[in-house]
Amino acid sequence: MPSAPSAASPGASGAPPAIVTEGLTKRFGDFTALDDLSITVAPGDVYGFLGPNGAGKTTAIRMLLGLARPTRGRARIFGCDVATDRRGALAHIAHVPGEFNAWPTLRGAEMLDLLGSLRGGYDAKRRDELSERFEFDPSKRGREYSKGNRQKIALIAAYMMDPDLLVLDEPTTGLDPLMEVVFRDCVEDARRRGQTVFISSHILSEVEALCDRVAILRSGRLVDVGTLEDLRAINTRDVHVSFKRIPVADLGTVPGVEQLAVDGLDATFRLRGEPTPLLHALSGESVHSIDIREPSLEELFLAFYRDDAPKETGAS
Amino acid sequence: MNTRRLAVRLLRRGALIWAALIAVVLFAGAEAYRAAYPLAADRARLIATLGSSRGLDALYGRGTNIGTPGGFVAWRYGSTVATVVALWALLAVTRIMRGDEESGRNEILMASVPGPRDLLDRQILVFVGAAVVVGAGATVGCLAGGLGWAGALTYGGMLAAGAALFGALAAVTSQLAASRRRAASSAGIVLGASYLIRAIADASSDRRWLAWVSPLGWVEHLDAYGHPRTGDVVVAALAIVVSSVLLFGLAGVLRARRDAGAGFYESAGSTRPPRPLHSLRGLDWRLNAGGLVGWTAGVGVVGLVLGFIAADIAKYVADSNNIRSTLAHVAGTSVATIKGFLGLSFSVIAVVVSVYAGTQIIAARTQEESGRVDALLTSGAARLAWLATRIAVAIGVLVAVTVAGGFAAWAGVRLSGQSIGLVDCVKGAVSTVPLAVLFLGLTTLAFGVAPRLTTLVAFGAVALSYAILLIGGLAQAPQWVLDISPFSHLAPVPAVPADVTTMAALAGVGALGVLAGGWVFNRRDVAVE
Ligand SMILES: Nc1ncnc2c1ncn2[C@@H]1O[C@H](COP(=O)(O)OP(=O)(O)O)[C@@H](O)[C@H]1O
Ligand SMILES: [Mg+2]
């Protein structure tokens, strides 16, 4: 692809993609944190960037933002090459880091004012709306905010800007479940407005709930790019069932149940796919308790590769 | 990571550098003394001229035994080194006890100890160990200079005790203030006052008792290599140990009574309405406002003391025929007039503002390390604009602070009943700005090329340059060695007219450093810890 002009009009036919990376690579000494990442994010997509801790998500995002220089390869944001036109690229982006480090002595309102003004002005009404939605009190000093509240500053600053592209690096770290719901609503709003959203996460269910497309990263390498359907194939749950009486049904024959281990009245197994057959099987039993847990991504990956699941295209 | 290991890692480098530097200064001082005053007659003349100069007493403390190498070295460097070590102590302690809490770096540590006081106890232990290391540097230097065991141990113990005392004070202010900056400046104010009180006490004949009010006075009373009075030594040592223990204890009590991240100075629910904040310049002024007051006050105190003692020193020098040669070894050149003395001693202000220049780039590095600058850069601020703003604000503050220093020196001269031109005084102090710009440039270069070394270069370059001048002057090193130190190129304004060419050269080298450092910074990774 020839280097496109920096002017971009989203929506027009032939408009440049929101994000293109070509062979993006980052080494720290001998260690390769990101290896040859090539992805394309279309305008308007809500795109998940999934990988366990240390996979290289933040490294990739810092290169998209021009905060780090690629060892090799390049990135373009709406046609602006980050290496040659950093400010042009950044003009399209609002970024929420995994952990927002607030200025300890500045007040929340002052930080929002500063970040908004640096972008050349912001809509105060929208800021207040967002503050209310996130139940954020902007009158405190940076050092007085909890981690979740500091995170809200970054989220509000990003959303009040109405950017073409939201780059969110594990944005829900530190948010309580109620605020996570608000955050998801905001992503839905952005989708409706036609904004592009790029979300990194190490939690499969989060990406599953929000994203149209997903890139999966492991140890710096792109494992897979796919749709939600593809993702569901690797999604499993760890289930623990406690019975009051020895069950009549044989759980081992229930579709989706794998690695079943029964110990007296307790059954532990892994559930793949939808839970309906399991619920049917359990409906006649006397169940004391059910515990369903989402395994960590690393656990999922291990299972995914050991089980030699159907798709391993692009895996290393 | 083990909590103790982390504290050790944070303090180790500074403690070892200071220990080595002090050892070298004391060793070189002893050698230089023997070379300059080989005979008993030389030493008798030295006592006759220097032994009764109240001005020098104010600056260096009372010398009770300057007719011996040990007594001279202890007098000439005792007070200065003790003050510098106290400064190190309060910066180190506020860093581990408040700085890491402020940046959230110690959140993991907190999880690995039973309670906040346990963490504090370990930090105190490690810090006291570091203070002993610094003191041991002095002992080694004295022994290497052949100055005798008893005094070497006393001198080392004196420095370690002074460090522990001011460290203990900083441990308390680290609990009171919620930011490292406020913790350090509160402790720094006490240190400045201690210095001032000790200086006044030593300069006067009827207010000697004042020295007992100043912790630095206690340290002085230990009187290594002097003619100490046993009663004084015991009382002073007790005063130091007891107050250190009490202050460390108080820090523990305060720590147990506050929440993580909180302090006692600022009430949590302060309701001052937010002020508009629209630009990088506004941000830098806001972040700098507190520091500006502190540095201005510090340089003001230095200027006031120098001005106040200037006439006294000039008089002693003028009264004595052979003192010019004597002072040639002490201060570098003749100081027979108020202007002469001020011109020379403004190099103290040069050191302070050079350190200030470095701290401004260290602050930039801290903003980078903590990830705060990411938010600015991804919001559209250009990297160079951000750095340039920081540097422009720093230079503005440099000028303001030196003007204040010159004004204070003028006021000091007037207070002592003499007169001097205000413009001369201010010119002299402001003429140190190009030197500070040079160090600003060096540190910016480090910030660009090797950001992890920013702090080391900021303080190390100033310390090394000053040490070259100090040790080189004593050891009568060849001129080209002295010329390596930028301080050698500082003209003693107002004793001589300002040397515009040299000033432009110093500032020019600094500007090159700023440009090169900025160029590299604009191209490298923004590195978060
Ligand atoms: N500045 C750096 N120097 C050395 N290694 C780094 C640096 N930044 C990241 N890494 C390493 O690169 C890998 C990827 O890190 P990161 O991108 O932060 O992962 P993620 O965001 O997916 O959790 C990790 O192993 C991390 O230790
Ligand atoms: Mg990350």
XYZ file of N, CA, C and O in Angstrom, chain B residues 33 281 302 499 525:
20
model
N 47.242 20.440 53.109
C 47.634 21.202 54.298
C 49.105 20.998 54.610
O 49.848 21.943 54.848
N 2.329 25.612 29.893
C 2.986 26.621 30.719
C 2.256 26.748 32.055
O 2.861 26.787 33.117
N 21.173 32.065 52.008
C 22.601 32.020 51.679
C 23.113 33.434 51.403
O 24.145 33.865 51.933
N 32.103 39.033 32.699
C 32.795 38.606 31.489
C 31.763 38.034 30.517
O 31.421 36.857 30.571
N 12.121 6.281 22.626
C 10.898 5.818 23.277
C 10.626 6.662 24.517
O 11.550 7.033 25.230
